[in-house]
Amino acid sequence: MNEILECYLYLPRSIVQKRILVQLSVMLLLLSCGKSRFGVLAPELEPGEVDISLPTTETATVSNGFITIRFEFKGDMELESGEQPWNSEEVARFEEAGERWLEIVESAAGEPGLIIDVYVQVKPYEEGVGAASPYFDSLKNVRGYYFPTQGEMVVASEVYTEAYLEEFESQEDSDDEYKAIVLHELGHIFGIGTLWNLGSEDGEVYPEDENPDLRHWARESNEYGGYYYREPAALSGYREVFGNWDVVPISADIGHVYFSDDENPERYQGEERPFPSADMELMGDGNFATSITGGFLIDLGWRINRAALDEYPE
């Protein structure tokens, strides 16, 4: 990674395996700083942002009959006020988010039996309020598509501080924001923004933006002012929300639908037509899993329930 300007980092997991830590955002800072709320796995960190050697202190499982998500909560929550055990209320946040995803995502290419283990840790994390990654050594090939069977998620202890909570007008608003963080990060584990550009070597699949030989969906062009995406389902979903555009603009981190902020200044198709800012889209900087999210999932090989998607707010 070069100053966190590229989307992915893969590092040794063990002698015979690799754990791929995925850069999820260069818009690192918190909402209070005027940046995107979603963070990255920083390149200077040791492999495995979640310490899976910690004991599993709580678990939760959600399933729709075709896909099962198993959450393993590692250690206690490391808050600024001290360590706090996971409780049923906190675990329920993840169960709710998992259930929401499994309303939308029906199966992996129509096949039953996919299990995704997600390792979760709450800890001090300076790069944002959340980060997540699929493990590339866990990818399962189903009908030519690649689906994760393991991933990890960090939620920053910052979101439990009074200073952070004071950013919201009500407890309901802060709860909605927490839910959006978990939903967004699960989207990355499902492959949105993390499985767009793939290479392979000796049977291993890894993220590759320069010369991917398996998949090259996020490309760069001066014509569109940066990275763009043109796979059919997501492009159709983007047009459904924003009208007739040639491509889906992608943020500078190659991991999100474009939305305007300090790291992503105004972008244009051609010289005069500015791209819309996806401020309300879940895989941009919002809370709504619209047809854009649905399109990304379809391109990745997931079978989805379109009726479960959100409308983009007017």
PDB file of N, CA, C and O in Angstrom, residues 222-264:
ATOM      1  N   ASN A 222      -9.256   8.958 -16.809  1.00  0.00           N
ATOM      2  CA  ASN A 222      -9.400  10.412 -16.719  1.00  0.00           C
ATOM      3  C   ASN A 222     -10.762  10.870 -17.221  1.00  0.00           C
ATOM      4  O   ASN A 222     -11.270  11.909 -16.806  1.00  0.00           O
ATOM      5  N   GLU A 223     -11.355  10.081 -18.122  1.00  0.00           N
ATOM      6  CA  GLU A 223     -12.656  10.439 -18.674  1.00  0.00           C
ATOM      7  C   GLU A 223     -13.715  10.552 -17.581  1.00  0.00           C
ATOM      8  O   GLU A 223     -14.655  11.340 -17.693  1.00  0.00           O
ATOM      9  N   TYR A 224     -13.540   9.738 -16.511  1.00  0.00           N
ATOM     10  CA  TYR A 224     -14.516   9.742 -15.419  1.00  0.00           C
ATOM     11  C   TYR A 224     -13.935  10.312 -14.130  1.00  0.00           C
ATOM     12  O   TYR A 224     -14.528  10.174 -13.063  1.00  0.00           O
ATOM     13  N   GLY A 225     -12.771  10.903 -14.216  1.00  0.00           N
ATOM     14  CA  GLY A 225     -12.178  11.590 -13.079  1.00  0.00           C
ATOM     15  C   GLY A 225     -11.667  10.679 -11.989  1.00  0.00           C
ATOM     16  O   GLY A 225     -11.464  11.108 -10.853  1.00  0.00           O
ATOM     17  N   GLY A 226     -11.438   9.403 -12.283  1.00  0.00           N
ATOM     18  CA  GLY A 226     -10.947   8.461 -11.277  1.00  0.00           C
ATOM     19  C   GLY A 226     -11.424   7.058 -11.570  1.00  0.00           C
ATOM     20  O   GLY A 226     -11.579   6.662 -12.733  1.00  0.00           O
ATOM     21  N   TYR A 227     -11.718   6.330 -10.512  1.00  0.00           N
ATOM     22  CA  TYR A 227     -12.119   4.933 -10.665  1.00  0.00           C
ATOM     23  C   TYR A 227     -13.597   4.823 -11.052  1.00  0.00           C
ATOM     24  O   TYR A 227     -14.418   5.651 -10.661  1.00  0.00           O
ATOM     25  N   TYR A 228     -13.874   3.802 -11.816  1.00  0.00           N
ATOM     26  CA  TYR A 228     -15.245   3.571 -12.254  1.00  0.00           C
ATOM     27  C   TYR A 228     -15.512   2.074 -12.335  1.00  0.00           C
ATOM     28  O   TYR A 228     -14.588   1.241 -12.327  1.00  0.00           O
ATOM     29  N   TYR A 229     -16.767   1.731 -12.461  1.00  0.00           N
ATOM     30  CA  TYR A 229     -17.244   0.339 -12.451  1.00  0.00           C
ATOM     31  C   TYR A 229     -18.327   0.239 -13.510  1.00  0.00           C
ATOM     32  O   TYR A 229     -19.205   1.099 -13.597  1.00  0.00           O
ATOM     33  N   ARG A 230     -18.267  -0.846 -14.321  1.00  0.00           N
ATOM     34  CA  ARG A 230     -19.193  -0.922 -15.438  1.00  0.00           C
ATOM     35  C   ARG A 230     -19.865  -2.288 -15.550  1.00  0.00           C
ATOM     36  O   ARG A 230     -20.466  -2.610 -16.583  1.00  0.00           O
ATOM     37  N   GLU A 231     -19.782  -3.124 -14.530  1.00  0.00           N
ATOM     38  CA  GLU A 231     -20.464  -4.412 -14.603  1.00  0.00           C
ATOM     39  C   GLU A 231     -21.972  -4.187 -14.663  1.00  0.00           C
ATOM     40  O   GLU A 231     -22.499  -3.230 -14.086  1.00  0.00           O
ATOM     41  N   PRO A 232     -22.710  -5.055 -15.358  1.00  0.00           N
ATOM     42  CA  PRO A 232     -24.075  -4.703 -15.779  1.00  0.00           C
ATOM     43  C   PRO A 232     -25.087  -4.500 -14.670  1.00  0.00           C
ATOM     44  O   PRO A 232     -25.910  -3.571 -14.745  1.00  0.00           O
ATOM     45  N   ALA A 233     -25.099  -5.344 -13.662  1.00  0.00           N
ATOM     46  CA  ALA A 233     -26.164  -5.247 -12.659  1.00  0.00           C
ATOM     47  C   ALA A 233     -26.041  -3.980 -11.820  1.00  0.00           C
ATOM     48  O   ALA A 233     -27.028  -3.286 -11.565  1.00  0.00           O
ATOM     49  N   ALA A 234     -24.820  -3.680 -11.353  1.00  0.00           N
ATOM     50  CA  ALA A 234     -24.638  -2.469 -10.546  1.00  0.00           C
ATOM     51  C   ALA A 234     -24.855  -1.220 -11.386  1.00  0.00           C
ATOM     52  O   ALA A 234     -25.413  -0.232 -10.900  1.00  0.00           O
ATOM     53  N   LEU A 235     -24.417  -1.244 -12.642  1.00  0.00           N
ATOM     54  CA  LEU A 235     -24.647  -0.090 -13.513  1.00  0.00           C
ATOM     55  C   LEU A 235     -26.144   0.128 -13.717  1.00  0.00           C
ATOM     56  O   LEU A 235     -26.633   1.257 -13.669  1.00  0.00           O
ATOM     57  N   SER A 236     -26.882  -0.957 -13.886  1.00  0.00           N
ATOM     58  CA  SER A 236     -28.332  -0.846 -14.014  1.00  0.00           C
ATOM     59  C   SER A 236     -28.948  -0.277 -12.742  1.00  0.00           C
ATOM     60  O   SER A 236     -29.842   0.585 -12.790  1.00  0.00           O
ATOM     61  N   GLY A 237     -28.474  -0.746 -11.581  1.00  0.00           N
ATOM     62  CA  GLY A 237     -28.982  -0.230 -10.308  1.00  0.00           C
ATOM     63  C   GLY A 237     -28.652   1.231 -10.113  1.00  0.00           C
ATOM     64  O   GLY A 237     -29.470   2.006  -9.598  1.00  0.00           O
ATOM     65  N   TYR A 238     -27.450   1.633 -10.526  1.00  0.00           N
ATOM     66  CA  TYR A 238     -27.041   3.035 -10.405  1.00  0.00           C
ATOM     67  C   TYR A 238     -27.925   3.916 -11.280  1.00  0.00           C
ATOM     68  O   TYR A 238     -28.365   4.992 -10.866  1.00  0.00           O
ATOM     69  N   ARG A 239     -28.197   3.436 -12.497  1.00  0.00           N
ATOM     70  CA  ARG A 239     -29.074   4.200 -13.390  1.00  0.00           C
ATOM     71  C   ARG A 239     -30.497   4.287 -12.852  1.00  0.00           C
ATOM     72  O   ARG A 239     -31.179   5.301 -13.036  1.00  0.00           O
ATOM     73  N   GLU A 240     -30.935   3.223 -12.190  1.00  0.00           N
ATOM     74  CA  GLU A 240     -32.272   3.241 -11.594  1.00  0.00           C
ATOM     75  C   GLU A 240     -32.395   4.333 -10.550  1.00  0.00           C
ATOM     76  O   GLU A 240     -33.435   4.978 -10.412  1.00  0.00           O
ATOM     77  N   VAL A 241     -31.307   4.568  -9.803  1.00  0.00           N
ATOM     78  CA  VAL A 241     -31.316   5.575  -8.744  1.00  0.00           C
ATOM     79  C   VAL A 241     -31.034   6.971  -9.292  1.00  0.00           C
ATOM     80  O   VAL A 241     -31.727   7.940  -8.957  1.00  0.00           O
ATOM     81  N   PHE A 242     -30.022   7.088 -10.165  1.00  0.00           N
ATOM     82  CA  PHE A 242     -29.508   8.407 -10.534  1.00  0.00           C
ATOM     83  C   PHE A 242     -29.708   8.800 -11.997  1.00  0.00           C
ATOM     84  O   PHE A 242     -29.320   9.898 -12.392  1.00  0.00           O
ATOM     85  N   GLY A 243     -30.280   7.933 -12.814  1.00  0.00           N
ATOM     86  CA  GLY A 243     -30.485   8.287 -14.206  1.00  0.00           C
ATOM     87  C   GLY A 243     -29.416   7.698 -15.112  1.00  0.00           C
ATOM     88  O   GLY A 243     -28.631   6.836 -14.719  1.00  0.00           O
ATOM     89  N   ASN A 244     -29.359   8.186 -16.326  1.00  0.00           N
ATOM     90  CA  ASN A 244     -28.534   7.590 -17.370  1.00  0.00           C
ATOM     91  C   ASN A 244     -27.082   8.052 -17.285  1.00  0.00           C
ATOM     92  O   ASN A 244     -26.750   9.187 -17.658  1.00  0.00           O
ATOM     93  N   TRP A 245     -26.230   7.164 -16.797  1.00  0.00           N
ATOM     94  CA  TRP A 245     -24.786   7.419 -16.723  1.00  0.00           C
ATOM     95  C   TRP A 245     -24.056   6.279 -17.407  1.00  0.00           C
ATOM     96  O   TRP A 245     -24.541   5.157 -17.471  1.00  0.00           O
ATOM     97  N   ASP A 246     -22.856   6.565 -17.895  1.00  0.00           N
ATOM     98  CA  ASP A 246     -22.080   5.547 -18.606  1.00  0.00           C
ATOM     99  C   ASP A 246     -21.481   4.514 -17.667  1.00  0.00           C
ATOM    100  O   ASP A 246     -21.299   3.350 -18.044  1.00  0.00           O
ATOM    101  N   VAL A 247     -21.152   4.941 -16.432  1.00  0.00           N
ATOM    102  CA  VAL A 247     -20.458   4.081 -15.477  1.00  0.00           C
ATOM    103  C   VAL A 247     -20.944   4.391 -14.072  1.00  0.00           C
ATOM    104  O   VAL A 247     -21.617   5.406 -13.835  1.00  0.00           O
ATOM    105  N   VAL A 248     -20.572   3.525 -13.143  1.00  0.00           N
ATOM    106  CA  VAL A 248     -20.729   3.808 -11.712  1.00  0.00           C
ATOM    107  C   VAL A 248     -19.409   4.402 -11.232  1.00  0.00           C
ATOM    108  O   VAL A 248     -18.380   3.721 -11.280  1.00  0.00           O
ATOM    109  N   PRO A 249     -19.387   5.643 -10.770  1.00  0.00           N
ATOM    110  CA  PRO A 249     -18.136   6.193 -10.242  1.00  0.00           C
ATOM    111  C   PRO A 249     -17.799   5.546  -8.901  1.00  0.00           C
ATOM    112  O   PRO A 249     -18.673   5.321  -8.066  1.00  0.00           O
ATOM    113  N   ILE A 250     -16.530   5.254  -8.710  1.00  0.00           N
ATOM    114  CA  ILE A 250     -16.050   4.578  -7.501  1.00  0.00           C
ATOM    115  C   ILE A 250     -15.105   5.511  -6.760  1.00  0.00           C
ATOM    116  O   ILE A 250     -14.331   6.262  -7.365  1.00  0.00           O
ATOM    117  N   SER A 251     -15.144   5.475  -5.453  1.00  0.00           N
ATOM    118  CA  SER A 251     -14.336   6.363  -4.621  1.00  0.00           C
ATOM    119  C   SER A 251     -12.850   6.082  -4.782  1.00  0.00           C
ATOM    120  O   SER A 251     -12.433   5.055  -5.316  1.00  0.00           O
ATOM    121  N   ALA A 252     -12.053   7.002  -4.291  1.00  0.00           N
ATOM    122  CA  ALA A 252     -10.600   6.927  -4.467  1.00  0.00           C
ATOM    123  C   ALA A 252      -9.982   5.695  -3.825  1.00  0.00           C
ATOM    124  O   ALA A 252      -8.893   5.271  -4.204  1.00  0.00           O
ATOM    125  N   ASP A 253     -10.643   5.105  -2.835  1.00  0.00           N
ATOM    126  CA  ASP A 253     -10.118   3.906  -2.176  1.00  0.00           C
ATOM    127  C   ASP A 253     -10.473   2.634  -2.943  1.00  0.00           C
ATOM    128  O   ASP A 253     -10.102   1.543  -2.522  1.00  0.00           O
ATOM    129  N   ILE A 254     -11.210   2.767  -4.027  1.00  0.00           N
ATOM    130  CA  ILE A 254     -11.639   1.639  -4.873  1.00  0.00           C
ATOM    131  C   ILE A 254     -12.542   0.700  -4.090  1.00  0.00           C
ATOM    132  O   ILE A 254     -12.595  -0.497  -4.366  1.00  0.00           O
ATOM    133  N   GLY A 255     -13.284   1.222  -3.114  1.00  0.00           N
ATOM    134  CA  GLY A 255     -14.076   0.345  -2.282  1.00  0.00           C
ATOM    135  C   GLY A 255     -15.526   0.743  -2.066  1.00  0.00           C
ATOM    136  O   GLY A 255     -16.279   0.007  -1.445  1.00  0.00           O
ATOM    137  N   HIS A 256     -15.927   1.916  -2.586  1.00  0.00           N
ATOM    138  CA  HIS A 256     -17.267   2.425  -2.317  1.00  0.00           C
ATOM    139  C   HIS A 256     -17.831   3.112  -3.556  1.00  0.00           C
ATOM    140  O   HIS A 256     -17.086   3.563  -4.415  1.00  0.00           O
ATOM    141  N   VAL A 257     -19.154   3.213  -3.616  1.00  0.00           N
ATOM    142  CA  VAL A 257     -19.763   4.090  -4.595  1.00  0.00           C
ATOM    143  C   VAL A 257     -19.317   5.512  -4.287  1.00  0.00           C
ATOM    144  O   VAL A 257     -19.252   5.918  -3.119  1.00  0.00           O
ATOM    145  N   TYR A 258     -19.022   6.270  -5.325  1.00  0.00           N
ATOM    146  CA  TYR A 258     -18.543   7.632  -5.131  1.00  0.00           C
ATOM    147  C   TYR A 258     -19.543   8.484  -4.359  1.00  0.00           C
ATOM    148  O   TYR A 258     -20.739   8.505  -4.640  1.00  0.00           O
ATOM    149  N   PHE A 259     -19.023   9.183  -3.364  1.00  0.00           N
ATOM    150  CA  PHE A 259     -19.744  10.273  -2.711  1.00  0.00           C
ATOM    151  C   PHE A 259     -18.728  11.368  -2.451  1.00  0.00           C
ATOM    152  O   PHE A 259     -17.546  11.109  -2.253  1.00  0.00           O
ATOM    153  N   SER A 260     -19.183  12.581  -2.473  1.00  0.00           N
ATOM    154  CA  SER A 260     -18.277  13.718  -2.387  1.00  0.00           C
ATOM    155  C   SER A 260     -17.878  13.991  -0.944  1.00  0.00           C
ATOM    156  O   SER A 260     -18.728  14.094  -0.055  1.00  0.00           O
ATOM    157  N   ASP A 261     -16.570  14.084  -0.714  1.00  0.00           N
ATOM    158  CA  ASP A 261     -16.038  14.531   0.567  1.00  0.00           C
ATOM    159  C   ASP A 261     -14.635  15.055   0.312  1.00  0.00           C
ATOM    160  O   ASP A 261     -14.224  15.221  -0.838  1.00  0.00           O
ATOM    161  N   ASP A 262     -13.881  15.326   1.374  1.00  0.00           N
ATOM    162  CA  ASP A 262     -12.554  15.928   1.211  1.00  0.00           C
ATOM    163  C   ASP A 262     -11.618  15.040   0.389  1.00  0.00           C
ATOM    164  O   ASP A 262     -10.755  15.542  -0.332  1.00  0.00           O
ATOM    165  N   GLU A 263     -11.762  13.722   0.528  1.00  0.00           N
ATOM    166  CA  GLU A 263     -10.892  12.800  -0.197  1.00  0.00           C
ATOM    167  C   GLU A 263     -11.405  12.516  -1.607  1.00  0.00           C
ATOM    168  O   GLU A 263     -10.684  11.967  -2.430  1.00  0.00           O
ATOM    169  N   ASN A 264     -12.657  12.866  -1.859  1.00  0.00           N
ATOM    170  CA  ASN A 264     -13.280  12.594  -3.151  1.00  0.00           C
ATOM    171  C   ASN A 264     -13.979  13.855  -3.644  1.00  0.00           C
ATOM    172  O   ASN A 264     -15.185  14.011  -3.486  1.00  0.00           O
TER     173      ASN A 264
END
